[in-house]
Amino acid sequence: MKVQHKADIAKNGQAAKSDKPLKTERIKGAEAVVKCLIAEGIKTIYGYPGGAIMPTYDAMYHYQDELQHILARHEQGAIHAAEGHARVTRETAACIATSGPGALNLATGIADAYLDSVPLVCITGQVFSGVLGTDAFQETDVIGCTMSITKWNYQITKPEEIPSVFAKAFYIANTGRPGPVVIDITKDAQNGLLDFHYEKMTNIRTYHPRLKAKKSALEKAAELINKAKKPFILAGHGIQIARAEKVFTAFIEKTGIPIGCTIHGLGTIPNDHKLHTGMLGMHGNYGPNIKTNECDVLIAIGMRFDDRVTGNLEKYAKQATVIHIEIDPSEVNKNVFAHVPIIADAKDALTQLLPMVKKRKHTKWLAEFRAADKIEYEKVIKRDCGPSPEGEIRMGQVMKEVSDQTKGQAIVATDVGQHQMIAARYYKYNTTNSWVSSGGAGTMGYGLPAAFGAKFADPKREVICVCGDGGFQMTIQELGLCAQWNVGVKILLLDNNFLGMVRQWQQLFFDRRYSSVELVNPNFVMIAEGFGVKAKEVSDPKKLKQAIKEMLAHDGPYLLHVRVEKEENVFPMVPSGAGIGDIRLE
Amino acid sequence: MQKEYTISVFSEDMVGLLSRIVTVFTRRHINIESLVTSESSMKGIYRFIVVVTVNEAMVEHLVKQIEKQVDVLKAFHYENDEIVYQEVALYKVPTAIFLKGNHVETVVRAHNARILDIEEDYIVIEKTGHKSQTEALLRELEQIGIYEFTRSGRVAISKHHEPLNQYLKEVEAEVAQ
Ligand SMILES: Cc1ncc(C[n+]2csc(CCOP(=O)(O)OP(=O)(O)O)c2C)c(N)n1
């Protein structure tokens, strides 16, 4: 393959047309990077400096009023903060790191953003182009390393490539199915001069992200929906990404179809909406799981039938006719066959479908879900939301209490493990863009920095960070971020002294052989205070309510260290390999 | 059912795109039987031709994953009866065997092969055809004596009329909508 003509890249993608004469200014590549970010509306960038990115940091010094840099304590912290930022604003967020170890410390977050469709532009410094491929100091093949975890990536070696590559990167990150892009930029490209001129990109000839729904498919779907006796909707992340909550609500209220949501679909409609039946999947609610296997028409919207949702595919919704509305064609027919595939943006598809469907009610069918809810309440929920017989606090109790006190209006950012599932189950999500969590990748260490990014981006909203004692220690250093910027993240540390989720599996599937899951923990309150974050410990269920009240009343970041029941298990549970119909309640 | 499929990919000419495409296969532990890259008849558009043996659901999945790459314009997959395809093989044999009667010459003629180069100690034979045909010649030459053998990847052209142009028209219509 012949070497690419780098200047061609601008031609491959087209910039927006403008009649104004082309005005350029001669500036350094590093300054151009900053100007591109500003032109794309980036006001905050999360990052960590180092040798190969120093020219850009120097350029940022001159633009501090327009572009604020947030120095995390670890690059992983920086990228998760950017993810939190993007998750609640639905706008592209940016992060920046140096070459080699700096870039590789971003990798976990890049993979995380890729799996959860989070729009990010990640900038990494690179060694001088003349020494590329020679194992120069802090050289790693960032493009090679991030190839399979980015929507797109590109290495800039010449300053004149900067504007068109940035325009392309921003266009790709937040169109179609959003995702992370990486721009690796050599030090000489940052130092060199170019004639700078910036135009946003509006079209790439090989990339057609806004596919319109096909009329024939919509007609087929409408007919199925109008005739269905037991229709059921699976609401995924794609609805909120498309900002389609309103038309979605109109659609379900007209058709009367009950909905279950995926974990990232939490908050699509308020939890207490009469058609909301709960969460799908491994630790989801009983009703939506078993009813998926009883419905006649299954309408999946903006979701990808992840294995945590479907369980064993051989036993998943075999009876149902499946309508799949999804923007990423490669997700259709990947795991579950779609009888009617609708490849489109959720908002576009639902807007077109709305006038085609009949007003209906499914009272009896909905009552079946409510009957299932009762069973789950008696067997699981009632127990989970009270203290243990030994008088210990339970995680469910904490989440219910904080949900009540915040009226389900807060943003909940979680880490990964049992507490994450409990946070998904027992917080009542009443507003959209409120769930910030690592779903596809299940990245421990995500919670605290993502909560910081969410609160930084949307300071008016209450942000509750729910962590386990394991994951919290993976990015505990970002307490420093919260303290430095006085960003009032409220951290609920649910401490069971175990890597709880792994312990649960060891208990259930490995005959209680607890292999390396018990933690020897530090004094968390002291650590938080050391960082300058106010903290308190609570272990008495009777004092929980007051402790949460104090936490919420505090102006600034706060850590509430809650000692919870040590060997609590999360139920319901679809054991891995089982069908969703075999969901266990105990 | 597993079958031989030829996947034809049209893309921008971008550094690194080959790796992105190959990763789609390696992630799933699928062996690439042949891979050829070349220009296409459209200016600036590059072409990859990949041969794999998989089932139909998998080939459809692979094609979608390839198309998901931002710099890929379009990918198509074909069964063998939907394409015209060829491979080229080169065989290096000792010149001495030609001197022992006309057996080798008969073999070369019978296989529609041709002689590319004659040196004092070796001769290079070229044969174009399907894999089974280049292989058949290899088997015969092996019995006589052979120094070296190499075969190219598959080049293929679909029998359908210009699927890429048709696709481009559809896209244009959609963008115009
Ligand atoms: C980076 C990373 N390493 C390992 C895991 C595997 N893992 C999933 S949940 C879990 C336990 C989490 O323990 P903790 O943070 O204490 O939360 P809990 O489950 O007790 O609520 C582990 C180790 C992971 N998801 N991410």
PDB file of N, CA and C in Angstrom, chain B residues 31-82:
ATOM      1  N   ASN B  31      -9.234 -16.945  10.132  1.00  0.00           N
ATOM      2  CA  ASN B  31      -8.033 -16.981   9.332  1.00  0.00           C
ATOM      3  C   ASN B  31      -8.294 -16.293   7.989  1.00  0.00           C
ATOM      4  N   ILE B  32      -7.453 -15.330   7.649  1.00  0.00           N
ATOM      5  CA  ILE B  32      -7.564 -14.717   6.327  1.00  0.00           C
ATOM      6  C   ILE B  32      -6.815 -15.608   5.352  1.00  0.00           C
ATOM      7  N   GLU B  33      -7.533 -16.158   4.391  1.00  0.00           N
ATOM      8  CA  GLU B  33      -6.880 -17.088   3.462  1.00  0.00           C
ATOM      9  C   GLU B  33      -6.119 -16.345   2.390  1.00  0.00           C
ATOM     10  N   SER B  34      -6.607 -15.173   2.057  1.00  0.00           N
ATOM     11  CA  SER B  34      -5.903 -14.379   1.052  1.00  0.00           C
ATOM     12  C   SER B  34      -6.305 -12.935   1.209  1.00  0.00           C
ATOM     13  N   LEU B  35      -5.342 -12.057   0.955  1.00  0.00           N
ATOM     14  CA  LEU B  35      -5.614 -10.618   1.091  1.00  0.00           C
ATOM     15  C   LEU B  35      -4.847  -9.870   0.018  1.00  0.00           C
ATOM     16  N   VAL B  36      -5.554  -9.074  -0.738  1.00  0.00           N
ATOM     17  CA  VAL B  36      -4.922  -8.295  -1.790  1.00  0.00           C
ATOM     18  C   VAL B  36      -5.364  -6.839  -1.656  1.00  0.00           C
ATOM     19  N   THR B  37      -4.429  -5.929  -1.806  1.00  0.00           N
ATOM     20  CA  THR B  37      -4.827  -4.522  -1.821  1.00  0.00           C
ATOM     21  C   THR B  37      -4.435  -3.941  -3.166  1.00  0.00           C
ATOM     22  N   SER B  38      -5.272  -3.073  -3.672  1.00  0.00           N
ATOM     23  CA  SER B  38      -4.942  -2.428  -4.944  1.00  0.00           C
ATOM     24  C   SER B  38      -5.738  -1.158  -5.095  1.00  0.00           C
ATOM     25  N   GLU B  39      -5.473  -0.432  -6.152  1.00  0.00           N
ATOM     26  CA  GLU B  39      -6.320   0.706  -6.455  1.00  0.00           C
ATOM     27  C   GLU B  39      -7.641   0.187  -7.011  1.00  0.00           C
ATOM     28  N   SER B  40      -8.621   1.048  -7.140  1.00  0.00           N
ATOM     29  CA  SER B  40      -9.857   0.644  -7.799  1.00  0.00           C
ATOM     30  C   SER B  40     -10.005   1.485  -9.059  1.00  0.00           C
ATOM     31  N   SER B  41     -11.104   1.306  -9.754  1.00  0.00           N
ATOM     32  CA  SER B  41     -11.285   2.097 -10.980  1.00  0.00           C
ATOM     33  C   SER B  41     -11.688   3.535 -10.656  1.00  0.00           C
ATOM     34  N   MET B  42     -12.059   3.766  -9.369  1.00  0.00           N
ATOM     35  CA  MET B  42     -12.414   5.138  -8.992  1.00  0.00           C
ATOM     36  C   MET B  42     -11.206   5.840  -8.410  1.00  0.00           C
ATOM     37  N   LYS B  43     -11.000   7.045  -8.841  1.00  0.00           N
ATOM     38  CA  LYS B  43      -9.825   7.776  -8.413  1.00  0.00           C
ATOM     39  C   LYS B  43      -9.808   7.968  -6.899  1.00  0.00           C
ATOM     40  N   GLY B  44      -8.699   7.640  -6.290  1.00  0.00           N
ATOM     41  CA  GLY B  44      -8.551   7.875  -4.858  1.00  0.00           C
ATOM     42  C   GLY B  44      -9.217   6.823  -3.982  1.00  0.00           C
ATOM     43  N   ILE B  45      -9.923   5.883  -4.580  1.00  0.00           N
ATOM     44  CA  ILE B  45     -10.568   4.839  -3.782  1.00  0.00           C
ATOM     45  C   ILE B  45      -9.743   3.565  -3.867  1.00  0.00           C
ATOM     46  N   TYR B  46      -9.460   3.028  -2.723  1.00  0.00           N
ATOM     47  CA  TYR B  46      -8.642   1.840  -2.622  1.00  0.00           C
ATOM     48  C   TYR B  46      -9.509   0.611  -2.487  1.00  0.00           C
ATOM     49  N   ARG B  47      -8.902  -0.540  -2.747  1.00  0.00           N
ATOM     50  CA  ARG B  47      -9.691  -1.750  -2.742  1.00  0.00           C
ATOM     51  C   ARG B  47      -8.942  -2.868  -2.033  1.00  0.00           C
ATOM     52  N   PHE B  48      -9.635  -3.595  -1.177  1.00  0.00           N
ATOM     53  CA  PHE B  48      -9.081  -4.776  -0.517  1.00  0.00           C
ATOM     54  C   PHE B  48      -9.921  -5.963  -0.949  1.00  0.00           C
ATOM     55  N   ILE B  49      -9.268  -7.077  -1.209  1.00  0.00           N
ATOM     56  CA  ILE B  49     -10.027  -8.295  -1.482  1.00  0.00           C
ATOM     57  C   ILE B  49      -9.564  -9.377  -0.510  1.00  0.00           C
ATOM     58  N   VAL B  50     -10.507  -9.842   0.286  1.00  0.00           N
ATOM     59  CA  VAL B  50     -10.188 -10.778   1.357  1.00  0.00           C
ATOM     60  C   VAL B  50     -10.956 -12.067   1.131  1.00  0.00           C
ATOM     61  N   VAL B  51     -10.280 -13.205   1.302  1.00  0.00           N
ATOM     62  CA  VAL B  51     -10.972 -14.488   1.175  1.00  0.00           C
ATOM     63  C   VAL B  51     -10.983 -15.184   2.534  1.00  0.00           C
ATOM     64  N   VAL B  52     -12.164 -15.615   2.948  1.00  0.00           N
ATOM     65  CA  VAL B  52     -12.297 -16.335   4.211  1.00  0.00           C
ATOM     66  C   VAL B  52     -13.285 -17.488   4.035  1.00  0.00           C
ATOM     67  N   THR B  53     -13.158 -18.475   4.916  1.00  0.00           N
ATOM     68  CA  THR B  53     -14.135 -19.555   4.924  1.00  0.00           C
ATOM     69  C   THR B  53     -14.893 -19.488   6.245  1.00  0.00           C
ATOM     70  N   VAL B  54     -16.145 -19.094   6.151  1.00  0.00           N
ATOM     71  CA  VAL B  54     -16.986 -18.904   7.348  1.00  0.00           C
ATOM     72  C   VAL B  54     -18.437 -19.230   6.972  1.00  0.00           C
ATOM     73  N   ASN B  55     -19.352 -19.116   7.947  1.00  0.00           N
ATOM     74  CA  ASN B  55     -20.755 -19.285   7.581  1.00  0.00           C
ATOM     75  C   ASN B  55     -21.365 -17.943   7.178  1.00  0.00           C
ATOM     76  N   GLU B  56     -22.594 -18.009   6.688  1.00  0.00           N
ATOM     77  CA  GLU B  56     -23.197 -16.805   6.114  1.00  0.00           C
ATOM     78  C   GLU B  56     -23.406 -15.705   7.156  1.00  0.00           C
ATOM     79  N   ALA B  57     -23.887 -16.104   8.343  1.00  0.00           N
ATOM     80  CA  ALA B  57     -24.131 -15.107   9.386  1.00  0.00           C
ATOM     81  C   ALA B  57     -22.826 -14.387   9.721  1.00  0.00           C
ATOM     82  N   MET B  58     -21.752 -15.152   9.762  1.00  0.00           N
ATOM     83  CA  MET B  58     -20.457 -14.552  10.113  1.00  0.00           C
ATOM     84  C   MET B  58     -19.984 -13.600   9.023  1.00  0.00           C
ATOM     85  N   VAL B  59     -20.143 -13.989   7.760  1.00  0.00           N
ATOM     86  CA  VAL B  59     -19.633 -13.103   6.708  1.00  0.00           C
ATOM     87  C   VAL B  59     -20.422 -11.790   6.717  1.00  0.00           C
ATOM     88  N   GLU B  60     -21.714 -11.881   7.013  1.00  0.00           N
ATOM     89  CA  GLU B  60     -22.513 -10.652   7.079  1.00  0.00           C
ATOM     90  C   GLU B  60     -22.045  -9.771   8.240  1.00  0.00           C
ATOM     91  N   HIS B  61     -21.757 -10.423   9.344  1.00  0.00           N
ATOM     92  CA  HIS B  61     -21.262  -9.697  10.507  1.00  0.00           C
ATOM     93  C   HIS B  61     -19.919  -9.025  10.200  1.00  0.00           C
ATOM     94  N   LEU B  62     -19.042  -9.775   9.553  1.00  0.00           N
ATOM     95  CA  LEU B  62     -17.721  -9.229   9.227  1.00  0.00           C
ATOM     96  C   LEU B  62     -17.844  -8.010   8.315  1.00  0.00           C
ATOM     97  N   VAL B  63     -18.713  -8.117   7.336  1.00  0.00           N
ATOM     98  CA  VAL B  63     -18.889  -7.014   6.392  1.00  0.00           C
ATOM     99  C   VAL B  63     -19.382  -5.762   7.118  1.00  0.00           C
ATOM    100  N   LYS B  64     -20.323  -5.945   8.050  1.00  0.00           N
ATOM    101  CA  LYS B  64     -20.829  -4.787   8.800  1.00  0.00           C
ATOM    102  C   LYS B  64     -19.734  -4.178   9.675  1.00  0.00           C
ATOM    103  N   GLN B  65     -18.940  -5.037  10.284  1.00  0.00           N
ATOM    104  CA  GLN B  65     -17.859  -4.523  11.128  1.00  0.00           C
ATOM    105  C   GLN B  65     -16.843  -3.752  10.289  1.00  0.00           C
ATOM    106  N   ILE B  66     -16.607  -4.220   9.076  1.00  0.00           N
ATOM    107  CA  ILE B  66     -15.667  -3.522   8.190  1.00  0.00           C
ATOM    108  C   ILE B  66     -16.261  -2.177   7.776  1.00  0.00           C
ATOM    109  N   GLU B  67     -17.532  -2.204   7.419  1.00  0.00           N
ATOM    110  CA  GLU B  67     -18.171  -0.953   6.995  1.00  0.00           C
ATOM    111  C   GLU B  67     -18.250   0.060   8.120  1.00  0.00           C
ATOM    112  N   LYS B  68     -18.212  -0.438   9.342  1.00  0.00           N
ATOM    113  CA  LYS B  68     -18.278   0.457  10.499  1.00  0.00           C
ATOM    114  C   LYS B  68     -17.030   1.346  10.573  1.00  0.00           C
ATOM    115  N   GLN B  69     -15.935   0.919   9.988  1.00  0.00           N
ATOM    116  CA  GLN B  69     -14.726   1.740   9.995  1.00  0.00           C
ATOM    117  C   GLN B  69     -15.003   3.011   9.200  1.00  0.00           C
ATOM    118  N   VAL B  70     -14.685   4.121   9.814  1.00  0.00           N
ATOM    119  CA  VAL B  70     -15.056   5.414   9.249  1.00  0.00           C
ATOM    120  C   VAL B  70     -14.536   5.608   7.820  1.00  0.00           C
ATOM    121  N   ASP B  71     -13.345   5.143   7.548  1.00  0.00           N
ATOM    122  CA  ASP B  71     -12.757   5.413   6.241  1.00  0.00           C
ATOM    123  C   ASP B  71     -13.082   4.356   5.187  1.00  0.00           C
ATOM    124  N   VAL B  72     -13.966   3.438   5.530  1.00  0.00           N
ATOM    125  CA  VAL B  72     -14.403   2.444   4.548  1.00  0.00           C
ATOM    126  C   VAL B  72     -15.671   2.949   3.877  1.00  0.00           C
ATOM    127  N   LEU B  73     -15.642   2.909   2.551  1.00  0.00           N
ATOM    128  CA  LEU B  73     -16.793   3.383   1.794  1.00  0.00           C
ATOM    129  C   LEU B  73     -17.874   2.323   1.774  1.00  0.00           C
ATOM    130  N   LYS B  74     -17.505   1.110   1.416  1.00  0.00           N
ATOM    131  CA  LYS B  74     -18.502   0.053   1.284  1.00  0.00           C
ATOM    132  C   LYS B  74     -17.789  -1.288   1.185  1.00  0.00           C
ATOM    133  N   ALA B  75     -18.445  -2.317   1.683  1.00  0.00           N
ATOM    134  CA  ALA B  75     -17.896  -3.663   1.528  1.00  0.00           C
ATOM    135  C   ALA B  75     -18.986  -4.588   0.998  1.00  0.00           C
ATOM    136  N   PHE B  76     -18.583  -5.531   0.149  1.00  0.00           N
ATOM    137  CA  PHE B  76     -19.516  -6.502  -0.413  1.00  0.00           C
ATOM    138  C   PHE B  76     -18.961  -7.896  -0.172  1.00  0.00           C
ATOM    139  N   HIS B  77     -19.857  -8.876  -0.090  1.00  0.00           N
ATOM    140  CA  HIS B  77     -19.338 -10.250  -0.025  1.00  0.00           C
ATOM    141  C   HIS B  77     -19.974 -11.108  -1.108  1.00  0.00           C
ATOM    142  N   TYR B  78     -19.182 -12.043  -1.614  1.00  0.00           N
ATOM    143  CA  TYR B  78     -19.618 -12.851  -2.740  1.00  0.00           C
ATOM    144  C   TYR B  78     -19.308 -14.315  -2.499  1.00  0.00           C
ATOM    145  N   GLU B  79     -20.173 -15.161  -3.050  1.00  0.00           N
ATOM    146  CA  GLU B  79     -19.819 -16.571  -3.146  1.00  0.00           C
ATOM    147  C   GLU B  79     -19.055 -16.737  -4.457  1.00  0.00           C
ATOM    148  N   ASN B  80     -18.390 -17.893  -4.589  1.00  0.00           N
ATOM    149  CA  ASN B  80     -17.493 -18.054  -5.736  1.00  0.00           C
ATOM    150  C   ASN B  80     -18.184 -17.941  -7.096  1.00  0.00           C
ATOM    151  N   ASP B  81     -19.466 -18.342  -7.159  1.00  0.00           N
ATOM    152  CA  ASP B  81     -20.124 -18.282  -8.478  1.00  0.00           C
ATOM    153  C   ASP B  81     -20.595 -16.872  -8.838  1.00  0.00           C
ATOM    154  N   GLU B  82     -20.393 -15.932  -7.926  1.00  0.00           N
ATOM    155  CA  GLU B  82     -20.813 -14.557  -8.225  1.00  0.00           C
ATOM    156  C   GLU B  82     -19.651 -13.690  -8.708  1.00  0.00           C
TER     157      GLU B  82
END
